[in-house]
PDB file of C-alpha atoms in Angstrom:
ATOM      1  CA  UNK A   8      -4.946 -11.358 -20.549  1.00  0.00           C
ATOM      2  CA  UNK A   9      -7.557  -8.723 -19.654  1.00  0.00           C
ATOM      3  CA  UNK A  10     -10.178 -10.105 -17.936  1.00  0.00           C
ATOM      4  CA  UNK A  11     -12.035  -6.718 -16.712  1.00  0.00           C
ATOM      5  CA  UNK A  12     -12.678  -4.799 -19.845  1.00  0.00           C
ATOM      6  CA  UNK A  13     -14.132  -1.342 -20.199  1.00  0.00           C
ATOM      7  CA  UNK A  14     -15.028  -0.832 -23.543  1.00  0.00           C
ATOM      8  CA  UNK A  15     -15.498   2.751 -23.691  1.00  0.00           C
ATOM      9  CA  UNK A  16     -12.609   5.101 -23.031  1.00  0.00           C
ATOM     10  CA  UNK A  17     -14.570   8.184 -22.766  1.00  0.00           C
ATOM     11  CA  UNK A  18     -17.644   8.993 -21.962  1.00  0.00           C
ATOM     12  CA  UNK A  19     -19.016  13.058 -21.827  1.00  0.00           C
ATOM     13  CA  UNK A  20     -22.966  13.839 -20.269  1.00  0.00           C
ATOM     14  CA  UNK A  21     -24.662  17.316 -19.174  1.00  0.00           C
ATOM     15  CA  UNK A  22     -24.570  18.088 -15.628  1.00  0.00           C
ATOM     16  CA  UNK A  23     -27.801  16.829 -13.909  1.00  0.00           C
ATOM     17  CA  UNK A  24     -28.142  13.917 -16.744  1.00  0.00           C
ATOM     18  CA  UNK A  25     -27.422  10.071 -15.871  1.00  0.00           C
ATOM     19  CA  UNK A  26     -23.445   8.828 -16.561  1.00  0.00           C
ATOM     20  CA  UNK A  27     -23.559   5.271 -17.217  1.00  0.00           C
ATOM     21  CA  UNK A  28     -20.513   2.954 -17.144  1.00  0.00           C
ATOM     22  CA  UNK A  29     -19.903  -0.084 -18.216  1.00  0.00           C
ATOM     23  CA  UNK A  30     -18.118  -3.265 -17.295  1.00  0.00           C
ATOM     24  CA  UNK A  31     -17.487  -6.586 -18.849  1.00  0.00           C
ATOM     25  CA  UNK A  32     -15.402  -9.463 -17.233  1.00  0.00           C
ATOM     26  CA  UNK A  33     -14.404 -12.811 -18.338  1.00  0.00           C
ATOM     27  CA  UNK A  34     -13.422 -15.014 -15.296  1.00  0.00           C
ATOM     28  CA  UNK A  35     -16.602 -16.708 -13.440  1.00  0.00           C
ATOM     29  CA  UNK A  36     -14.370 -16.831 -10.639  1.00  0.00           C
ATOM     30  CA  UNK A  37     -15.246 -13.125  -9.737  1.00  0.00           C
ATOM     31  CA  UNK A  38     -17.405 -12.778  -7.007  1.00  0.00           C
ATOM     32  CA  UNK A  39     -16.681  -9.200  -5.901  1.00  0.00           C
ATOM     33  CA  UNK A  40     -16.741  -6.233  -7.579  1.00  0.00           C
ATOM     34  CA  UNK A  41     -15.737  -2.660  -7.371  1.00  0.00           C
ATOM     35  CA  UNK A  42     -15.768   0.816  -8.614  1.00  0.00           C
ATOM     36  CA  UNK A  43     -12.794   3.023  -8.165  1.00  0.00           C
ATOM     37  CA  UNK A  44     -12.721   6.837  -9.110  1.00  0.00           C
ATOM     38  CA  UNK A  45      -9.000   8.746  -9.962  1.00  0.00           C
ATOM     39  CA  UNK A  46      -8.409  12.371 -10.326  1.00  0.00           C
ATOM     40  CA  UNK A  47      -4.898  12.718 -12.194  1.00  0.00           C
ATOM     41  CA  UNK A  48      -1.831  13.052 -10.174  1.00  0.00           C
ATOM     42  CA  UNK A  49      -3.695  11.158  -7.543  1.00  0.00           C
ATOM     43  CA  UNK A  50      -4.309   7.489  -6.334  1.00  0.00           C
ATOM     44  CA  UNK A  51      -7.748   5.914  -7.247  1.00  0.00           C
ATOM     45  CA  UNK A  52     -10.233   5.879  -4.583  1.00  0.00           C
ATOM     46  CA  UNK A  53     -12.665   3.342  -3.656  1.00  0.00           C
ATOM     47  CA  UNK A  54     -16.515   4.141  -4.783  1.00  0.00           C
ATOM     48  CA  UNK A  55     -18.846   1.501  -4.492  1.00  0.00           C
ATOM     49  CA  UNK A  56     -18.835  -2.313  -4.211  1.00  0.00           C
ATOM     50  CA  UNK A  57     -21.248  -5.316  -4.767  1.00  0.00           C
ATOM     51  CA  UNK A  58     -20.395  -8.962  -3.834  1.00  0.00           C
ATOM     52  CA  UNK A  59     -21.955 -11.903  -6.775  1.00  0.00           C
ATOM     53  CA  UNK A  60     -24.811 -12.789  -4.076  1.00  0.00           C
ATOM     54  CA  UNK A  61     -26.344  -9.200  -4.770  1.00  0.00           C
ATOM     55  CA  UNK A  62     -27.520  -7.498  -8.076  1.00  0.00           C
ATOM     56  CA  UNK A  63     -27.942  -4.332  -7.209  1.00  0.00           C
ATOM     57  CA  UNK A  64     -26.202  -1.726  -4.169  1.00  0.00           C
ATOM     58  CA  UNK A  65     -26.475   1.927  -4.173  1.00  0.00           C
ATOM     59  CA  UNK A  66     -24.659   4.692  -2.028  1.00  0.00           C
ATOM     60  CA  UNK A  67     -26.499   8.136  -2.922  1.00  0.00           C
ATOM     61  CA  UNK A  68     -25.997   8.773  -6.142  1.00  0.00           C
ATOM     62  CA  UNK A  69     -24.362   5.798  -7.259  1.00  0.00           C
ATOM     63  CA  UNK A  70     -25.746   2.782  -7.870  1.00  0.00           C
ATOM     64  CA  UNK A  71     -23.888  -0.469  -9.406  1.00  0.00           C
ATOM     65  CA  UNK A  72     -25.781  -3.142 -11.361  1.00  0.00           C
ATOM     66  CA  UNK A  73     -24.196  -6.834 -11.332  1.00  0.00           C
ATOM     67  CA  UNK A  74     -25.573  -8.963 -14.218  1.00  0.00           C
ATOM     68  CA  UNK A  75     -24.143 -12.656 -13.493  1.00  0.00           C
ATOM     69  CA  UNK A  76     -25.128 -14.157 -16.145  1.00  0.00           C
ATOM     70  CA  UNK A  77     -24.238 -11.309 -18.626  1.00  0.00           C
ATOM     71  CA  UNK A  78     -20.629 -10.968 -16.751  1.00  0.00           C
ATOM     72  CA  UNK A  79     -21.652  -7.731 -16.419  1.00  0.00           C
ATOM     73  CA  UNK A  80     -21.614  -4.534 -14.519  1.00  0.00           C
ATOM     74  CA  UNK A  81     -22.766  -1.188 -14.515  1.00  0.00           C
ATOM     75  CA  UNK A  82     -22.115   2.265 -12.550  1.00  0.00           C
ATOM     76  CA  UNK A  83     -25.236   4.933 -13.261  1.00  0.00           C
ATOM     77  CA  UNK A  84     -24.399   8.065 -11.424  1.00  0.00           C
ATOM     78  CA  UNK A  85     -27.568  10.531 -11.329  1.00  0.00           C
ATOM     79  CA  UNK A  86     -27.832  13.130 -11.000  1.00  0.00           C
ATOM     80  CA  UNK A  87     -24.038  13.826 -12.483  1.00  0.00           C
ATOM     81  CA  UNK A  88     -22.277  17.265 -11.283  1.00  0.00           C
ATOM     82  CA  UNK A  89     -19.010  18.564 -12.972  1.00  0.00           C
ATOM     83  CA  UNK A  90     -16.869  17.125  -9.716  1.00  0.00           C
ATOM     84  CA  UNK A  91     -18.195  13.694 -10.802  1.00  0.00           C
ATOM     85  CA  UNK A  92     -15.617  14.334 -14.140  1.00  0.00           C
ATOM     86  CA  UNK A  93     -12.749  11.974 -13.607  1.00  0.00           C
ATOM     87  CA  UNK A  94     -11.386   8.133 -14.802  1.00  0.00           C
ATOM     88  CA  UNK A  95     -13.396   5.231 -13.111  1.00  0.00           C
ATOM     89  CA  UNK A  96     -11.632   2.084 -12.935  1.00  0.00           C
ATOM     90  CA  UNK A  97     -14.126  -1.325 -12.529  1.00  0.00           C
ATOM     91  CA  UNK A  98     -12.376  -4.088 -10.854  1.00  0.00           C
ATOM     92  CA  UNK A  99     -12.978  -7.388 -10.150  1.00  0.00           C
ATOM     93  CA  UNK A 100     -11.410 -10.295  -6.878  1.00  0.00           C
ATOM     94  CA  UNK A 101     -11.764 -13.818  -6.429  1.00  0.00           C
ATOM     95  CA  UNK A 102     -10.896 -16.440  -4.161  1.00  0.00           C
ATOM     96  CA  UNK A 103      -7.565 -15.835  -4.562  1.00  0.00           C
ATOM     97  CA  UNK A 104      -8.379 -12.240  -3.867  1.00  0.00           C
ATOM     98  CA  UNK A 105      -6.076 -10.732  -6.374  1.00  0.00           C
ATOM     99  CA  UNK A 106      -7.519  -7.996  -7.598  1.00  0.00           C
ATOM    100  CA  UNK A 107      -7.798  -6.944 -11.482  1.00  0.00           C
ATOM    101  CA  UNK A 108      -8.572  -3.368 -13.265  1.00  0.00           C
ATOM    102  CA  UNK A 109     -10.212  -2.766 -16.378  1.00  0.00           C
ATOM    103  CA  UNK A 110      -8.263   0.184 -18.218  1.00  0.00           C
ATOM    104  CA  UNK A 111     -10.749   2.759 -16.862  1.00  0.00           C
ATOM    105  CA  UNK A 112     -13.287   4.798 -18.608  1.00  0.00           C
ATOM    106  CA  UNK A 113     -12.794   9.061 -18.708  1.00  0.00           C
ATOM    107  CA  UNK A 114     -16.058  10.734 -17.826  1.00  0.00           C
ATOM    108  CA  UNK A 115     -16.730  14.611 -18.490  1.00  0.00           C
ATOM    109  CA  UNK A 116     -19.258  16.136 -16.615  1.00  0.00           C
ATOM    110  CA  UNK A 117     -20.021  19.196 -18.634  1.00  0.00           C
ATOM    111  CA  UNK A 118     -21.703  22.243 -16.914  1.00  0.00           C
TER     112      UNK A 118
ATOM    113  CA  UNK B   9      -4.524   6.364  10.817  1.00  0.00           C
ATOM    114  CA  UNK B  10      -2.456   7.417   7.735  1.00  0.00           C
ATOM    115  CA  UNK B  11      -3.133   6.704   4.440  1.00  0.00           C
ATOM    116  CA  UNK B  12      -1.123   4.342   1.815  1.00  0.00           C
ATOM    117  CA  UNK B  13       2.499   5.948   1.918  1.00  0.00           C
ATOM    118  CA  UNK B  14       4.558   5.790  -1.304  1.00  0.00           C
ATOM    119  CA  UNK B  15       8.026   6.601  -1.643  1.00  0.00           C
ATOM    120  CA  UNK B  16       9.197   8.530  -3.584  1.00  0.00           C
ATOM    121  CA  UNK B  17       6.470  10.176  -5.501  1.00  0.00           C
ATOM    122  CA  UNK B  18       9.400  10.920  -8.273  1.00  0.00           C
ATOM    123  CA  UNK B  19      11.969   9.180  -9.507  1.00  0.00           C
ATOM    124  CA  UNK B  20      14.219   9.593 -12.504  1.00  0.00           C
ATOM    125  CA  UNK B  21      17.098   6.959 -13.447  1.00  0.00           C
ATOM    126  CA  UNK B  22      19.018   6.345 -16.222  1.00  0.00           C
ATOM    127  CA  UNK B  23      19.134   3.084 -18.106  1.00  0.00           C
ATOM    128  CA  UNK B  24      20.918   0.329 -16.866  1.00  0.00           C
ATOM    129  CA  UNK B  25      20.010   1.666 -13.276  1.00  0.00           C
ATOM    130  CA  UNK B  26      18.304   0.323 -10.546  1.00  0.00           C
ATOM    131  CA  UNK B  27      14.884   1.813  -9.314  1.00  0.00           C
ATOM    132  CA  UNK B  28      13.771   1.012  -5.463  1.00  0.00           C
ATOM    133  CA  UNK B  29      10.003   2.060  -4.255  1.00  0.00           C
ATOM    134  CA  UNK B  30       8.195   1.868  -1.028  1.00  0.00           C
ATOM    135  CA  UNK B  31       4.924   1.400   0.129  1.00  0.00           C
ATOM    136  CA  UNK B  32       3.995   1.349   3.471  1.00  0.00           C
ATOM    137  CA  UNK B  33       0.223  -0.201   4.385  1.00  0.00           C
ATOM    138  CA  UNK B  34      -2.483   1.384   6.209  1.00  0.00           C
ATOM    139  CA  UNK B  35      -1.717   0.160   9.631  1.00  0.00           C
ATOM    140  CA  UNK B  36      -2.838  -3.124  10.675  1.00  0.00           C
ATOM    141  CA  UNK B  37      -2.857  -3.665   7.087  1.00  0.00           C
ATOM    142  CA  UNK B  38      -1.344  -7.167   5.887  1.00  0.00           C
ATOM    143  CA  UNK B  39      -2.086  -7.737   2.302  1.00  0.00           C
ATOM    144  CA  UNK B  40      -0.218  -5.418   0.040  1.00  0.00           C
ATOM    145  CA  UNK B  41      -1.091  -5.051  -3.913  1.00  0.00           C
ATOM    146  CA  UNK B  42       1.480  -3.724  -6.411  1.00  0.00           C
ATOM    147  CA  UNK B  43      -0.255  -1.997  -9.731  1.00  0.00           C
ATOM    148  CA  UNK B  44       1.413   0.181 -12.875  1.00  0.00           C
ATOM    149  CA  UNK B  45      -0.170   2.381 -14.985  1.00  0.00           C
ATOM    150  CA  UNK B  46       1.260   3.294 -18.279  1.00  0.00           C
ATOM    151  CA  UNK B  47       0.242   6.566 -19.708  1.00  0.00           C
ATOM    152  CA  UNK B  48      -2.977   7.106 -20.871  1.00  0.00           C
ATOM    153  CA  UNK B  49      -3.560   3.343 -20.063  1.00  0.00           C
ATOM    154  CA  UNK B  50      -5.268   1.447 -17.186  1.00  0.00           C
ATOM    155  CA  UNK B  51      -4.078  -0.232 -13.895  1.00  0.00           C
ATOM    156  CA  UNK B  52      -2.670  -3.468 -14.778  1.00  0.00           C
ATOM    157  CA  UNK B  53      -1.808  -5.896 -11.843  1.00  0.00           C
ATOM    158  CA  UNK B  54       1.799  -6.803 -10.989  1.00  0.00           C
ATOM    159  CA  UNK B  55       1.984  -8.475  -7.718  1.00  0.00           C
ATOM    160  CA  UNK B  56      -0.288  -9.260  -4.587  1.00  0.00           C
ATOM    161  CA  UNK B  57       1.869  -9.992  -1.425  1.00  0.00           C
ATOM    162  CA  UNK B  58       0.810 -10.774   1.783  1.00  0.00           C
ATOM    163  CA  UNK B  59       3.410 -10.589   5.471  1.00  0.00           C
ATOM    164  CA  UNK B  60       6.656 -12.387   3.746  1.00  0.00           C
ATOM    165  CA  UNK B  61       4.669 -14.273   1.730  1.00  0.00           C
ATOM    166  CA  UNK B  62       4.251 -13.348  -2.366  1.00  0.00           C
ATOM    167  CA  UNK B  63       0.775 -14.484  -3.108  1.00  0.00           C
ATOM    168  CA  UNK B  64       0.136 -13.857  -7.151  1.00  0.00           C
ATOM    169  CA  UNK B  65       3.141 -12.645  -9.073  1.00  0.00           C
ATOM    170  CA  UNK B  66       1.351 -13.467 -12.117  1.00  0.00           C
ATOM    171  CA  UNK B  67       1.510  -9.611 -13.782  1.00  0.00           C
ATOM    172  CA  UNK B  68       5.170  -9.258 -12.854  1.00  0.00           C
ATOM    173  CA  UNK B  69       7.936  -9.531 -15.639  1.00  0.00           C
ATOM    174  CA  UNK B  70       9.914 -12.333 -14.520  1.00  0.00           C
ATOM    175  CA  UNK B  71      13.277 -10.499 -15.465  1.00  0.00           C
ATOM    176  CA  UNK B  72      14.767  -7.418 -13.673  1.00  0.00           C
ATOM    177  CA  UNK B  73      11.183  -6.700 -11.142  1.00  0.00           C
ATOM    178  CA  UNK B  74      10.828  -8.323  -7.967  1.00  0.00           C
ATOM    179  CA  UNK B  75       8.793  -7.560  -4.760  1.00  0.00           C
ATOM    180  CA  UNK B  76       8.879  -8.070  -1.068  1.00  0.00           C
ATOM    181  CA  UNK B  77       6.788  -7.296   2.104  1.00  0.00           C
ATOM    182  CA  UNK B  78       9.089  -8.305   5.025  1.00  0.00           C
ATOM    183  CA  UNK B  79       7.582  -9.039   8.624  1.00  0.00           C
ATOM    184  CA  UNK B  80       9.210  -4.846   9.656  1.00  0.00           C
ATOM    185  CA  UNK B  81       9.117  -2.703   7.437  1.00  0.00           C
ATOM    186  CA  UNK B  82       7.535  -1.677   3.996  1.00  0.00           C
ATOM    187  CA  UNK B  83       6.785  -3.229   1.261  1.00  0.00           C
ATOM    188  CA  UNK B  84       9.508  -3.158  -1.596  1.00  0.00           C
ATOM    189  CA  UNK B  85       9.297  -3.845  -5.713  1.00  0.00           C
ATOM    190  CA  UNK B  86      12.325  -2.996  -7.273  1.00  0.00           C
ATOM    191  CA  UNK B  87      13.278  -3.456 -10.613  1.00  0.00           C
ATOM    192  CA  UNK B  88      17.112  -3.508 -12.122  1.00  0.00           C
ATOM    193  CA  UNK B  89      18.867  -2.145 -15.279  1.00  0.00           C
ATOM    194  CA  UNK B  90      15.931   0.309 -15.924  1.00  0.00           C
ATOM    195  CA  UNK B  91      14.599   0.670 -19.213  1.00  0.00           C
ATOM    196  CA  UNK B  92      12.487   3.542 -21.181  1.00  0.00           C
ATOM    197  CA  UNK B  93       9.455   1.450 -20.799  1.00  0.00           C
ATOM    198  CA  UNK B  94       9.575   0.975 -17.264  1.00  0.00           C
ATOM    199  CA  UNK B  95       8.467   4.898 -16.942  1.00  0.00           C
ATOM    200  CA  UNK B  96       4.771   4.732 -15.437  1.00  0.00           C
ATOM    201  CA  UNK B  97       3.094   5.564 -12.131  1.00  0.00           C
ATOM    202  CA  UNK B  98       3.654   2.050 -10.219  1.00  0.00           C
ATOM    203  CA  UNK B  99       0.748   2.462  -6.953  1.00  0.00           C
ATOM    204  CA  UNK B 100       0.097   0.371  -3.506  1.00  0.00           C
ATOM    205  CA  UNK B 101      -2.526  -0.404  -2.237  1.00  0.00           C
ATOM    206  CA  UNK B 102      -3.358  -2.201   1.182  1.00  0.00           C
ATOM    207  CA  UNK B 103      -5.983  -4.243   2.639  1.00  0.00           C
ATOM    208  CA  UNK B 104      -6.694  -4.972   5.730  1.00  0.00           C
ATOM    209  CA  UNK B 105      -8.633  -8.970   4.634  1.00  0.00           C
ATOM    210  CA  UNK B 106      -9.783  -9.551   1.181  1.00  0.00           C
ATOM    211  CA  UNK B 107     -12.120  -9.466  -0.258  1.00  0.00           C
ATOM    212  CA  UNK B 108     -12.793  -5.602   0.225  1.00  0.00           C
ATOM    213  CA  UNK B 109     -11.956  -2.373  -0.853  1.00  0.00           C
ATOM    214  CA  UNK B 110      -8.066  -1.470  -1.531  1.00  0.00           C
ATOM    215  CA  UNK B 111      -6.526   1.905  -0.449  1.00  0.00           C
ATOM    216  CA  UNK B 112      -4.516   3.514  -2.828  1.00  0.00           C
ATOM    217  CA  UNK B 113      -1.215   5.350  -2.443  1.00  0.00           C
ATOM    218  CA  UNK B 114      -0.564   8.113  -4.486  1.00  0.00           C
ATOM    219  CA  UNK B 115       1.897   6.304  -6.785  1.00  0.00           C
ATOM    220  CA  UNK B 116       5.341   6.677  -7.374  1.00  0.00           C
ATOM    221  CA  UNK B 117       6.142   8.113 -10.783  1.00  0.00           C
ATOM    222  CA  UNK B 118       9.416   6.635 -12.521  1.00  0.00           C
ATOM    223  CA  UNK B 119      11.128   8.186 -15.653  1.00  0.00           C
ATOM    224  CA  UNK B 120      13.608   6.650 -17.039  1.00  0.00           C
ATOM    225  CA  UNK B 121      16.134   8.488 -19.114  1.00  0.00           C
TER     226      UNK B 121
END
């Protein structure tokens, strides 16, 4: 049952363009959610959050975009640098405070 | 304060074996999450486990995996008679109160032969 889904395994911009991932979820239940970046051979690392009462929160270069009604989300990193190049993970908690992982989206941050 | 500590950060069995791995939580961390990661796959959920208490096991198989936190010590998920499609990265993570961010171990990577 995946209810975070990332649609798009890959994803490959120029270095100083926009990276844009994406995010779909399916429980209403969700009322927090995450970004999480992972280099291989290492754990994923927390990025940036945004609770349901907010639709937009940005840290720097990275913004996330929460679209209730759309159970949707969004990560737009700008400007992207090659270091950005890496799997992002969305995830997704609810009252229960499980937490649930979409399968992750590889970004390429060419030079 | 150290990180999310996994142990070990290798491990091969054999079929039929049994596979033990640790995690030990951030410190003054109580909520402990369990996830696996097949290769080339994403981070799919296997157990959320608070101080002796097993909260969700709802992504666990319910034959040959279980998982513990006790009151001392770290947190455990074994899983017996190994098979070749238990080999995957199996991470912790720890929380300090939901909702929030999760720290991330480095994972423990299991091959089985």
């Amino acid at each position: 049952d995946q209810q975070v889904k990332q649609n798009s395994p890959s994803l490959s911009v120029q270095e100083g363009r926009i990276s844009i991932l994406n995010c779909d979820y399916t429980n209403s239940m969700f009322d927090y959610f995450l970004w999480y970046k992972k280099y291989p051979a290492e754990g994923p690392t927390f990025l940036i959050s945004i609770s349901s009462i907010k639709d937009k929160n940005e840290d720097g270069r990275f913004t996330v975009f929460l679209n209730k009604s759309a159970k949707h989300l969004s990560l737009h990193i700008v400007p992207s640098q090659p270091g950005d190049s890496a799997v992002y993970f969305c995830a997704a908690s609810g009252r229960n405070n499980d937490m649930r992982f979409g399968a992750g989206t590889r970004l390429t941050v060419k030079p | 304060n150290a990180g999310v500590m996994q142990n070990p950060r290798h491990l091969v069995r054999r079929r039929g074996q049994e596979a033990r791995l640790r995690c030990s939580p951030m410190k003054g961390h109580s909520h402990v999450y369990w996830y696996r990661q097949l290769p080339e796959e994403g981070l799919k959920f296997m157990v959320y486990l608070q101080k002796e208490n097993i909260i969700d096991e709802s992504g666990m198989p319910k034959e040959r995996f279980s998982a513990e936190f006790p009151k001392e010590g770290p947190s455990i998920l074994r899983i017996q008679q190994v098979v070749r499609g238990d080999s995957a990265a199996y991470f912790c993570a720890s929380s300090p109160l939901p909702p929030g961010e999760l720290f991330f171990g480095e994972g423990s990577r299991l091959t089985v032969l």
